[in-house]
Amino acid sequence: MAAKTDLSKVRNIGIMAHIDAGKTTVSERILFYSGKTHKVGEVHDGAAVMDWMEQEQERGITITSAATSTTWKGHQITLIDTPGHVDFTVEVERSLRVLDGAIALFCAVGGVQPQSEKVWYQSEKYNVPKLAFINKMDRVGADFFSVVEQIQQELGANAVPVVVPIGKEDDFRGVIDLVTMKAIYYDESNSGQTYHEEDIPAEKMEKARKWRANLVEKCAEQSDELLEKFLEEGDLTADEIQGILRRATIARRVVPVYCGSAFKNKGVQRLLDGVVCCLPAPNELPPVICERGGHQLEPNTEAPFAALAFKIVADKHMGKLTYMRVYSGSIEAGTNVYNSTREKRQRIGRLLRMHANRQENIDEAHAGDIVAVVGLADTKTGDTLCMEDKPIYLEAIEFPAPVISISIVPESRNDNEKLGEGLRRLADEDPTFTVSFDDETSETIISGMGELHLEIIVDRLRREFGVVATVGRPEVAYRETATTSSEGPYKHVKQSGGRGQFAHVCLRLEPLNPGEGFDFVNEIKGGHIPSEYIPSVEKGVVKGMLSGPYAGYPVVDMRVALYDGSYHEVDSSDFAFQTAGRAGFKELFAKARPQLLEPWMSLEVSTPEDYMGPVSSSICQRRGRIESMNDQHGYKLVRGMVPLSEMFGYSNALRTMTQGRATFSMHFEHYEAVPFALAEEIAKKRREAKKVN
Ligand code: GDP
């Protein structure tokens, strides 16, 4: 049995970065330096180590795992995968939900890029304590201090260097540790596996003193007691600095800054020390509050078991793997748990801790652990797992409904089954991706959060499931809603031999605020409609909402009240009331000034100044709104909002327009009304295509 880990020695962290900052390389190096069976420095032959490292790479250090565990100086570190692409906001948010701290990675040349900004603010929303690592110090143009300033000014963070670089670009050799006031050099001959400390070279002393003073001052500001000591003595001890740095980082008042070059094997070990010293253990953060009941979950092993399933992965060999974060209590492999979200009992088959190059079977998982489970057949992302006699409900992870759809067919008819299986597995993994079948056109339809999202799905089908598929034109997921209230009676009466049908309902429709969904209110008094038929009416209304009367799109954000009606002793039935609910809703909805809604995306384009004109007009031509234009390291950053329906093929258009020099990212923001004339056109086309009357 795996020994129980001391909770104070657990660090669950993520690495946040925009694409290309070096997240993969840094993660690989972290796993390479830590968690190894041999001791650092054991192998003295540089060539042998290189060899070993290459082999390791060939075998594939698995950082594709949703959560990879390793150890560093007696601490269990679990790296939680955080996607680098902001188009996958949901993925970023769900990883932020389960991690306790993060490394924000920046490129020493590129600095704070628009995408890093977005992820940073998301992590602030989830109160995630952070360290910063300025990578690529070996690159031409690397500028540590400029990036520190950008983090302060553009992200508003109290960024405090804990190390400063020794040399830069080709001459980058190591770092000066401002806590211990020692120079750390990484041994080039040895893949940077070994490093040694020396006294700070004389010519670097002045700079080191200046930045040490800055560190001490920033630390002293965090505590009255230390401030007093600092004012009296002019310095603090390494222990005092370390202690306050930890507290201030966890309280998110300070962001310690480290630097290095992952590629050249420098600085990563000092970063790992920072993770251990400054980022919180699971029991150092405020307890998680349950959604129902509002009580707090203490991260201790004796408390009732509660865990959040945060990621599902279809593994080639093991089948469905569910990653869970345990918030309190313990669980053993081979026992049953209760999925309180779905009210289902589930069996924990195996419990696995995923390492870089192996999986470890474990017997138990405890509060603070992030592990993979084999065997949770009916569990989906965002579900709470607990004990049946002590049900707990964690706040569910909210996933927006897909906003774009395309039809998909395999190139070879023989692959039909494989396509179905692949799509099912991918939909299992990704709650923002859905698969449906259109009866009218006999097509398989896949839906997701954007063109890029679906492109990646199609690519994964090819790579992971061996199915080459072609897709149709993307279609936007429009919705319908009402803009005013309407009310009135509807009678469903049929007398045609045999038993008749009778249902009489009086409904009131009211628009709700965007995002409020559907609300059904029963206002029947005096048994005018027997209680057994009330759910029938609701069911009918829900059916009516699936395909709205305006253009056949789903209806959202409505309250429907059933305020009166009547029934017939013999002729009333569940079916009759469902029919009345459905038809009554449709009739009243048509009177409530229906409106078509379309998804709007927030857009960011980073472009050289020369192309500002065409870029701005490309946004306006697409019915977009420009919200800001700022300078960002020699580029212009244009932010705005655009309707998704106008954005198909934008990446090609932008490439052509700017000779490939501009980049953009966008993600779903909210629904907005389609301008009336356009809505009429869309509705007409759709009615013609679908024969919706
Ligand atoms: P990711 O997209 O954030 O995962 O970034 P990668 O780790 O894949 O790195 C992107 C590119 O930057 C690759 O070509 C890496 O070899 C390179 N890279 C990563 N770290 C460094 C570094 O410290 N110095 C230099 N010069 N290149 C680096």
XYZ file of C-alpha atoms and ligand atoms in Angstrom:
721
model
C 0.000 0.000 0.000
C 1.256 3.441 -0.850
C 2.251 5.356 2.244
C -0.136 8.114 3.166
C 1.315 11.397 2.009
C 1.673 14.173 4.528
C -0.828 16.753 3.273
C 1.539 19.633 3.945
C 3.922 18.057 1.429
C 1.459 17.995 -1.445
C 1.466 20.585 -4.225
C -1.176 20.464 -6.962
C -0.127 22.921 -9.592
C -0.698 23.946 -13.177
C 1.483 25.720 -15.690
C -0.266 28.574 -17.426
C 1.152 29.956 -20.609
C 0.233 30.985 -24.068
C 1.304 28.672 -26.883
C 5.041 28.587 -27.567
C 6.214 30.062 -24.267
C 7.729 26.668 -23.507
C 5.131 24.905 -21.381
C 5.905 21.484 -22.828
C 9.643 21.952 -22.407
C 9.339 23.242 -18.837
C 6.962 20.401 -17.885
C 9.326 17.841 -19.389
C 12.264 19.272 -17.506
C 10.314 19.326 -14.251
C 9.494 15.647 -14.695
C 13.024 14.896 -15.806
C 14.713 16.469 -12.796
C 12.227 15.244 -10.245
C 10.716 11.917 -9.399
C 13.695 9.932 -10.628
C 14.865 6.835 -8.864
C 18.504 7.788 -9.066
C 19.899 10.694 -7.123
C 20.832 13.877 -8.877
C 24.531 13.917 -9.592
C 24.843 10.122 -9.455
C 25.737 9.914 -13.097
C 28.901 11.772 -13.855
C 29.339 10.960 -17.467
C 27.656 13.740 -19.365
C 27.265 11.708 -22.548
C 25.562 8.906 -20.687
C 23.063 11.305 -19.233
C 22.332 12.823 -22.590
C 21.814 9.364 -23.915
C 19.506 8.481 -21.140
C 17.575 11.662 -21.666
C 17.117 10.995 -25.352
C 15.886 7.508 -24.631
C 13.553 8.944 -22.103
C 12.226 11.291 -24.728
C 11.835 8.499 -27.199
C 9.886 6.446 -24.731
C 7.873 9.563 -24.270
C 7.631 11.384 -21.022
C 3.895 11.497 -20.739
C 2.848 14.986 -20.064
C -0.309 14.473 -22.008
C -1.764 13.018 -18.843
C -4.388 15.261 -17.226
C -2.454 15.054 -13.962
C 1.134 13.809 -13.682
C 2.679 13.226 -10.264
C 6.307 13.450 -9.302
C 8.376 14.165 -6.212
C 10.781 16.943 -5.393
C 12.660 17.192 -2.120
C 10.176 15.041 -0.248
C 7.110 16.745 -1.703
C 4.540 15.187 -3.992
C 4.001 17.515 -6.900
C 1.123 16.913 -9.291
C 1.201 18.831 -12.552
C -2.305 19.449 -13.845
C -2.535 19.964 -17.558
C -3.745 23.453 -18.435
C -4.339 24.121 -22.120
C -2.333 26.880 -23.715
C -4.947 27.925 -26.198
C -7.463 30.461 -24.955
C -10.104 29.254 -27.375
C -10.558 26.446 -24.870
C -11.649 28.640 -21.999
C -13.656 25.845 -20.451
C -10.602 23.599 -20.301
C -8.636 26.348 -18.605
C -11.410 26.988 -16.131
C -11.859 23.391 -15.157
C -8.158 22.901 -14.507
C -8.147 26.098 -12.436
C -10.946 24.603 -10.340
C -8.824 21.698 -9.114
C -5.327 23.120 -8.757
C -4.020 24.914 -5.693
C -1.337 27.057 -7.287
C 0.194 27.823 -10.658
C 3.361 28.710 -12.487
C 2.698 31.498 -14.965
C 5.176 31.061 -17.759
C 6.448 33.925 -19.904
C 8.916 34.119 -22.738
C 11.860 36.395 -21.932
C 11.540 37.959 -25.386
C 7.766 37.965 -25.958
C 6.841 38.973 -22.401
C 3.196 39.353 -21.458
C 1.207 38.388 -24.522
C -2.514 38.916 -24.946
C -3.234 35.269 -24.316
C -1.174 35.148 -21.136
C -3.201 38.095 -19.944
C -6.483 36.293 -20.383
C -5.393 33.148 -18.561
C -3.935 35.304 -15.797
C -7.262 37.035 -15.171
C -9.087 33.727 -15.248
C -6.767 32.410 -12.569
C -7.369 35.539 -10.500
C -11.083 34.811 -10.658
C -10.388 31.446 -9.034
C -8.009 32.987 -6.455
C -5.060 30.901 -7.608
C -1.712 31.828 -6.005
C 1.026 32.081 -8.614
C 4.740 32.119 -9.304
C 6.138 33.547 -12.508
C 8.852 31.836 -14.533
C 10.524 33.851 -17.264
C 11.735 31.233 -19.724
C 13.971 31.375 -22.810
C 16.616 33.561 -21.161
C 19.031 32.170 -23.775
C 17.170 33.747 -26.700
C 18.422 36.802 -28.519
C 16.587 39.795 -27.120
C 15.817 38.180 -23.747
C 15.086 40.862 -21.171
C 14.250 39.651 -17.682
C 13.652 43.048 -16.095
C 11.449 44.285 -18.875
C 9.199 41.227 -18.505
C 9.038 41.760 -14.725
C 7.880 45.299 -15.411
C 5.266 44.073 -17.873
C 3.909 41.639 -15.298
C 3.613 44.517 -12.857
C 2.108 47.015 -15.240
C 0.028 44.942 -17.598
C -1.189 42.336 -15.152
C -1.209 44.577 -12.103
C 0.701 41.972 -10.099
C 3.120 42.649 -7.276
C 5.888 40.754 -9.118
C 9.031 40.392 -7.028
C 12.182 38.793 -8.453
C 13.518 36.052 -6.170
C 16.379 35.363 -8.576
C 18.114 37.494 -11.182
C 19.850 36.107 -14.272
C 23.609 35.742 -14.666
C 24.283 36.722 -18.257
C 21.727 36.544 -21.017
C 21.232 35.195 -24.523
C 24.186 32.933 -25.435
C 25.930 33.928 -22.270
C 23.092 32.986 -19.905
C 24.718 30.759 -17.300
C 22.587 30.646 -14.220
C 20.867 32.724 -11.587
C 21.646 34.660 -8.443
C 19.432 33.480 -5.614
C 18.401 36.648 -3.798
C 17.249 34.757 -0.704
C 20.572 32.985 -0.034
C 22.702 35.533 -1.947
C 24.527 32.778 -3.839
C 25.196 32.303 -7.536
C 23.774 29.061 -8.979
C 25.431 27.678 -12.119
C 23.933 24.825 -14.113
C 26.431 22.353 -15.494
C 26.230 22.327 -19.267
C 28.071 19.031 -19.541
C 25.354 17.283 -17.664
C 22.002 18.329 -19.167
C 21.792 20.787 -16.319
C 21.054 17.902 -13.982
C 23.696 19.048 -11.591
C 24.288 22.550 -10.494
C 26.534 24.171 -7.990
C 26.549 27.266 -5.865
C 29.298 29.822 -5.724
C 29.800 33.207 -4.222
C 28.308 35.966 -6.292
C 30.983 37.240 -8.722
C 32.269 40.690 -7.808
C 31.024 42.367 -10.975
C 27.471 41.161 -10.297
C 27.471 42.173 -6.657
C 26.027 45.624 -7.085
C 23.084 44.425 -9.091
C 22.496 41.527 -6.708
C 22.459 43.908 -3.731
C 20.019 46.228 -5.426
C 17.546 43.420 -6.166
C 18.042 41.809 -2.790
C 17.102 45.145 -1.234
C 14.000 45.211 -3.416
C 13.050 41.683 -2.314
C 13.575 42.491 1.348
C 11.592 45.683 1.099
C 8.694 43.976 -0.672
C 8.698 41.237 1.975
C 8.906 43.727 4.846
C 5.872 45.570 3.484
C 3.880 42.426 4.121
C 4.305 42.360 7.877
C 4.415 45.140 10.480
C 6.773 43.122 12.605
C 9.242 42.560 9.778
C 8.908 46.142 8.621
C 9.981 47.348 12.036
C 12.938 44.996 12.040
C 13.869 46.016 8.531
C 13.743 49.710 9.402
C 15.982 49.086 12.394
C 18.457 46.633 10.913
C 18.227 47.254 7.174
C 17.957 43.540 6.289
C 16.057 40.319 7.002
C 17.271 36.727 7.354
C 16.788 34.117 4.635
C 14.244 32.320 6.859
C 12.275 35.476 7.452
C 12.206 36.242 3.732
C 11.184 32.703 2.867
C 8.468 32.619 5.511
C 6.829 35.864 4.509
C 7.224 35.130 0.803
C 5.233 31.947 1.292
C 2.456 33.623 3.249
C 2.224 36.576 0.881
C 2.172 34.350 -2.219
C -0.613 32.197 -0.799
C -2.558 35.331 0.132
C -1.963 36.510 -3.460
C -0.279 39.698 -2.375
C 3.032 38.820 -4.054
C 4.083 36.942 -7.189
C 7.658 35.635 -6.812
C 9.532 35.700 -10.108
C 12.087 33.101 -11.258
C 13.880 32.731 -14.563
C 15.808 30.282 -16.690
C 15.998 28.440 -19.946
C 14.170 25.142 -19.933
C 15.641 24.271 -23.298
C 19.200 24.851 -22.069
C 18.451 23.129 -18.770
C 18.880 26.118 -16.550
C 16.839 27.469 -13.690
C 14.165 24.777 -13.502
C 15.381 23.257 -10.239
C 15.266 26.639 -8.527
C 11.726 27.003 -9.831
C 10.824 23.629 -8.294
C 12.226 24.864 -4.979
C 9.947 27.859 -5.394
C 6.923 25.587 -5.952
C 7.671 23.752 -2.734
C 8.520 26.887 -0.729
C 5.899 29.336 -1.939
C 2.862 27.561 -3.350
C 0.226 26.226 -0.957
C -0.508 22.699 0.225
C -4.179 21.677 -0.078
C -4.793 22.406 3.605
C -3.460 25.935 3.397
C -6.272 27.223 1.247
C -9.768 28.214 2.337
C -11.991 25.109 2.570
C -14.246 24.287 -0.354
C -17.884 25.199 0.262
C -20.546 22.689 -0.768
C -23.178 23.920 -3.133
C -26.096 22.435 -1.259
C -26.071 22.787 2.496
C -23.296 25.351 2.345
C -21.049 23.505 4.776
C -17.282 23.514 4.429
C -15.210 20.545 3.338
C -12.151 20.161 5.497
C -9.258 18.614 3.607
C -8.685 15.873 6.134
C -8.697 12.130 5.719
C -11.159 11.436 8.533
C -13.959 13.602 7.074
C -16.640 12.119 4.790
C -15.344 11.406 1.298
C -15.929 14.035 -1.410
C -14.264 14.351 -4.805
C -14.858 16.188 -8.068
C -14.525 14.341 -11.387
C -12.846 16.991 -13.493
C -11.630 15.209 -16.592
C -12.451 12.086 -18.528
C -10.003 10.554 -20.944
C -10.482 7.646 -23.319
C -7.309 5.632 -22.783
C -6.307 3.185 -25.492
C -5.413 0.430 -23.044
C -7.455 1.069 -19.938
C -10.661 2.418 -21.435
C -12.378 5.239 -19.615
C -10.197 7.043 -17.088
C -11.815 9.548 -14.760
C -9.528 12.066 -13.091
C -10.760 13.227 -9.722
C -9.648 15.689 -7.128
C -10.333 14.445 -3.608
C -11.413 17.330 -1.355
C -12.017 15.433 1.856
C -11.905 11.935 3.332
C -10.400 8.838 1.725
C -11.448 6.156 -0.700
C -10.169 2.635 -1.356
C -9.824 0.890 -4.682
C -12.454 -1.817 -5.216
C -15.156 -0.051 -3.203
C -18.363 1.706 -4.174
C -18.900 5.419 -4.258
C -22.004 7.467 -4.834
C -22.294 9.907 -7.715
C -24.558 12.494 -6.099
C -24.936 14.507 -9.308
C -26.501 11.552 -11.134
C -27.793 9.755 -8.051
C -25.978 6.581 -9.053
C -23.799 4.122 -7.249
C -20.443 3.652 -8.991
C -17.599 1.239 -8.483
C -14.018 2.407 -8.094
C -12.209 -0.342 -10.011
C -8.603 0.768 -9.854
C -6.989 3.884 -8.486
C -3.973 5.161 -10.377
C -1.370 7.771 -9.798
C 0.012 8.823 -13.176
C 3.753 9.417 -13.394
C 5.824 10.611 -16.308
C 6.527 7.156 -17.640
C 4.464 4.727 -15.614
C 1.190 4.351 -13.786
C 1.200 3.398 -10.170
C -1.681 1.340 -8.779
C -2.607 2.768 -5.425
C -4.903 1.287 -2.786
C -6.264 4.515 -1.413
C -6.681 8.142 -2.343
C -6.895 10.856 0.275
C -7.968 14.455 0.688
C -5.693 16.616 -1.462
C -4.935 13.838 -3.968
C -5.471 14.056 -7.695
C -5.750 10.557 -9.140
C -7.225 8.647 -12.058
C -9.995 6.092 -11.549
C -10.841 3.121 -13.728
C -14.428 1.903 -13.553
C -16.722 4.890 -13.088
C -19.018 3.953 -15.945
C -21.694 6.631 -15.587
C -19.651 9.523 -14.237
C -19.284 12.659 -16.288
C -17.057 15.682 -16.015
C -18.131 17.961 -13.193
C -19.901 15.264 -11.129
C -19.451 14.951 -7.374
C -18.420 11.578 -5.923
C -19.124 10.858 -2.266
C -20.590 8.261 0.129
C -24.207 7.275 -0.297
C -25.045 7.782 3.370
C -23.331 11.190 3.453
C -24.214 12.827 0.153
C -22.255 15.954 -0.722
C -22.818 18.298 -3.636
C -19.844 20.261 -4.906
C -20.398 23.192 -7.183
C -20.720 21.702 -10.649
C -18.424 22.873 -13.410
C -20.563 24.872 -15.785
C -20.155 24.138 -19.443
C -21.647 26.401 -22.059
C -23.781 24.735 -24.720
C -22.072 24.331 -28.118
C -22.424 27.275 -30.497
C -21.452 25.784 -33.844
C -22.308 22.569 -35.686
C -21.141 20.719 -38.782
C -22.171 17.515 -40.457
C -19.551 14.786 -40.632
C -19.142 11.650 -42.779
C -16.300 9.140 -42.979
C -14.493 9.079 -46.319
C -14.864 5.338 -46.412
C -18.280 3.850 -45.764
C -16.616 0.996 -43.899
C -15.556 3.442 -41.216
C -19.092 4.333 -40.160
C -18.918 2.293 -37.002
C -15.426 3.482 -36.104
C -16.561 7.070 -36.581
C -19.484 6.549 -34.220
C -17.269 4.965 -31.594
C -14.608 7.677 -31.898
C -17.162 10.463 -31.618
C -18.788 8.842 -28.615
C -15.448 8.588 -26.818
C -14.465 12.147 -27.654
C -17.842 13.426 -26.450
C -17.292 11.489 -23.217
C -14.070 13.425 -22.678
C -15.285 16.853 -23.617
C -18.529 18.234 -22.222
C -18.563 21.126 -24.700
C -18.599 18.732 -27.635
C -21.804 16.920 -28.596
C -22.877 14.473 -31.278
C -26.376 14.151 -32.665
C -28.192 12.662 -35.608
C -30.400 14.765 -37.861
C -33.354 12.578 -38.808
C -34.442 14.883 -41.591
C -31.134 14.873 -43.446
C -29.799 11.531 -42.100
C -26.561 13.241 -41.169
C -24.331 12.949 -38.126
C -23.887 16.398 -36.635
C -21.030 17.405 -34.343
C -21.246 20.569 -32.280
C -18.640 22.522 -30.340
C -17.341 25.878 -29.185
C -15.778 27.151 -32.418
C -14.355 26.212 -35.781
C -10.952 25.416 -34.307
C -12.492 23.196 -31.631
C -14.207 21.063 -34.281
C -11.111 21.029 -36.490
C -9.173 19.534 -33.594
C -11.862 16.891 -33.054
C -11.679 15.892 -36.729
C -7.889 15.717 -36.458
C -8.079 13.551 -33.344
C -10.470 11.199 -35.124
C -7.817 10.694 -37.751
C -4.848 10.340 -35.416
C -6.398 8.402 -32.556
C -9.160 6.433 -34.195
C -7.837 6.097 -37.745
C -10.962 7.612 -39.320
C -10.591 10.134 -42.099
C -13.743 12.213 -42.212
C -15.063 15.093 -44.259
C -17.199 17.818 -42.838
C -19.931 20.077 -44.163
C -20.365 23.803 -43.826
C -20.369 25.106 -40.282
C -23.742 26.191 -38.931
C -24.270 28.557 -36.064
C -26.403 27.386 -33.148
C -29.109 30.061 -33.157
C -31.662 30.264 -30.360
C -35.076 31.812 -30.039
C -36.574 33.831 -27.247
C -39.519 36.160 -26.663
C -39.286 39.878 -26.023
C -42.690 40.459 -24.397
C -45.150 38.499 -22.306
C -48.268 36.835 -23.593
C -50.996 34.772 -21.998
C -54.135 32.928 -22.851
C -56.026 29.642 -22.979
C -55.495 26.657 -25.224
C -57.921 23.794 -25.563
C -57.025 20.439 -27.016
C -60.274 18.657 -27.823
C -60.769 15.657 -30.031
C -63.894 13.612 -30.446
C -63.457 10.995 -33.112
C -65.066 7.758 -32.083
C -63.799 5.806 -29.082
C -62.328 7.739 -26.203
C -61.967 11.475 -26.772
C -59.159 13.779 -25.798
C -59.592 16.822 -23.631
C -57.110 19.205 -22.058
C -57.546 22.898 -21.348
C -54.602 24.991 -20.178
C -54.093 28.711 -19.559
C -50.450 29.693 -19.914
C -48.513 32.877 -19.298
C -45.150 33.348 -21.039
C -42.582 35.832 -19.763
C -39.098 36.492 -21.099
C -36.248 35.929 -18.615
C -32.827 37.536 -18.568
C -30.188 36.051 -20.875
C -28.746 32.854 -19.450
C -31.608 32.257 -16.992
C -32.848 29.248 -18.950
C -36.329 27.830 -18.381
C -38.620 28.151 -15.432
C -42.008 26.449 -15.081
C -44.443 27.748 -12.475
C -47.549 25.928 -11.347
C -50.241 28.397 -10.222
C -53.209 26.034 -10.399
C -55.590 26.437 -7.478
C -58.614 24.456 -6.407
C -57.722 21.407 -8.478
C -58.824 22.921 -11.782
C -56.230 20.630 -13.297
C -55.429 17.491 -11.248
C -51.843 17.491 -9.964
C -50.969 14.343 -11.941
C -51.373 16.300 -15.198
C -49.216 19.282 -14.221
C -45.942 17.518 -15.161
C -47.579 16.537 -18.462
C -48.157 20.198 -19.291
C -44.543 21.014 -18.403
C -43.296 18.156 -20.570
C -45.366 19.453 -23.480
C -43.983 22.971 -23.062
C -40.402 21.650 -22.951
C -41.040 19.717 -26.160
C -42.424 22.849 -27.761
C -39.285 24.734 -26.775
C -36.947 22.252 -28.458
C -37.889 23.550 -31.849
C -39.135 27.105 -31.606
C -42.038 28.355 -33.723
C -40.048 31.232 -35.201
C -37.384 29.319 -37.105
C -37.188 25.899 -35.522
C -34.274 26.709 -33.160
C -34.382 25.913 -29.430
C -36.177 28.456 -27.249
C -34.274 29.805 -24.225
C -34.736 32.173 -21.283
C -38.488 31.876 -20.743
C -40.753 31.522 -17.749
C -43.975 29.655 -18.403
C -46.708 29.784 -15.780
C -49.724 27.480 -15.848
C -52.372 29.652 -14.157
C -55.647 27.968 -14.950
C -57.387 25.311 -17.011
C -59.871 22.488 -16.780
C -60.150 18.758 -17.382
C -62.599 16.047 -18.255
C -63.159 13.022 -16.007
C -62.919 10.539 -18.868
C -61.240 12.204 -21.813
C -58.290 13.895 -20.087
C -54.963 12.080 -20.155
C -51.208 12.621 -19.869
C -51.057 12.684 -23.644
C -53.846 15.253 -23.997
C -52.193 17.625 -21.498
C -48.779 17.226 -23.126
C -50.313 18.089 -26.464
C -52.102 21.114 -24.999
C -48.888 22.289 -23.285
C -46.922 22.018 -26.470
C -49.464 23.594 -28.816
C -50.450 26.267 -26.282
C -46.821 27.263 -25.829
C -46.247 27.515 -29.565
C -49.328 29.654 -30.098
C -48.475 32.073 -27.288
C -44.780 32.218 -28.178
C -45.650 33.435 -31.656
C -47.555 36.329 -30.019
C -44.724 37.266 -27.682
C -42.616 38.969 -30.355
C -40.056 36.221 -30.894
C -36.476 37.093 -31.552
C -33.559 35.157 -32.990
C -30.355 35.044 -30.915
C -26.860 34.303 -32.155
C -23.548 33.557 -30.385
C -21.116 36.462 -30.049
C -17.427 35.929 -29.562
C -14.792 38.097 -27.963
C -11.987 38.594 -30.445
C -8.365 39.622 -30.066
C -6.166 40.382 -33.016
C -2.494 41.137 -32.620
C -1.186 42.847 -35.734
C 1.735 44.964 -36.925
C 0.671 48.615 -37.045
C 0.834 48.692 -40.860
C -2.187 46.433 -41.077
C -4.355 48.246 -38.542
C -6.624 49.663 -41.252
C -7.557 46.405 -42.975
C -7.817 44.556 -39.649
C -10.222 47.121 -38.190
C -12.394 47.189 -41.271
C -12.430 43.384 -41.408
C -14.027 43.452 -37.951
C -16.570 46.142 -38.834
C -17.497 44.424 -42.091
C -18.343 41.355 -40.045
C -20.845 43.308 -37.943
C -18.240 43.453 -35.187
C -17.526 46.132 -32.594
C -14.018 47.289 -31.786
C -13.645 47.876 -28.065
C -10.004 48.826 -27.670
C -6.737 49.243 -29.529
C -3.522 49.173 -27.557
C 0.191 48.996 -28.158
C 1.768 45.761 -27.132
C 5.481 45.305 -27.647
C 5.607 46.879 -31.079
C 2.300 45.324 -32.137
C -1.229 46.653 -32.010
C -3.686 44.669 -29.997
C -7.253 45.066 -31.209
C -10.011 43.778 -28.961
C -13.630 43.530 -29.892
C -16.804 41.515 -30.186
C -18.025 39.718 -33.297
C -20.977 37.518 -34.227
C -19.743 33.956 -34.791
C -21.794 33.558 -37.962
C -19.576 36.125 -39.710
C -16.285 34.597 -38.616
C -16.045 31.425 -40.678
C -12.788 31.349 -42.556
C -11.442 34.376 -40.683
C -8.024 32.824 -40.143
C -7.481 32.586 -43.894
C -8.798 36.076 -44.482
C -6.526 37.510 -41.806
C -3.511 35.641 -43.147
C -4.075 37.010 -46.636
C -4.746 40.500 -45.353
C -1.592 40.724 -43.223
C 0.765 38.389 -45.068
C 0.537 36.008 -42.178
C 1.839 38.533 -39.659
C -1.247 38.939 -37.501
C -2.650 36.369 -35.106
C -6.056 36.145 -33.498
C -7.950 34.266 -30.869
C -11.603 34.223 -30.008
C -13.962 32.565 -27.638
C -17.667 32.433 -26.953
C -18.949 35.273 -24.811
C -22.779 35.441 -24.912
C -25.886 35.417 -27.110
C -27.241 38.586 -28.725
C -30.262 39.352 -30.885
C -29.829 39.023 -34.641
C -30.828 42.277 -36.438
C -34.460 41.962 -37.514
C -34.019 41.919 -41.301
C -31.281 39.321 -41.086
C -33.301 37.237 -38.630
C -36.237 37.193 -41.037
C -33.957 35.992 -43.804
C -32.471 33.217 -41.658
C -35.912 32.141 -40.439
C -37.256 32.056 -43.963
C -34.399 29.917 -45.242
C -34.679 27.589 -42.324
C -38.434 27.246 -42.659
C -37.976 26.409 -46.311
C -35.288 23.857 -45.534
C -37.050 22.278 -42.598
C -40.629 22.978 -43.560
C -41.289 24.444 -40.160
C -44.518 26.374 -40.444
P 4.457 25.210 -25.577
O 3.745 25.474 -26.843
O 4.243 26.315 -24.579
O 4.242 23.862 -24.990
O 6.014 25.355 -25.921
P 7.130 24.276 -26.233
O 7.701 23.740 -24.975
O 6.642 23.315 -27.247
O 8.216 25.243 -26.841
C 7.992 26.025 -27.998
C 9.310 26.216 -28.707
O 10.192 26.976 -27.873
C 10.035 24.902 -28.998
O 10.660 25.023 -30.220
C 11.045 24.807 -27.869
O 12.182 24.067 -28.221
C 11.385 26.258 -27.624
N 11.818 26.511 -26.267
C 11.263 26.099 -25.108
N 11.969 26.542 -24.054
C 13.000 27.258 -24.556
C 14.085 27.970 -23.982
O 14.271 28.025 -22.772
N 14.933 28.593 -24.844
C 14.775 28.548 -26.199
N 15.664 29.194 -26.940
N 13.786 27.884 -26.768
C 12.898 27.245 -25.973
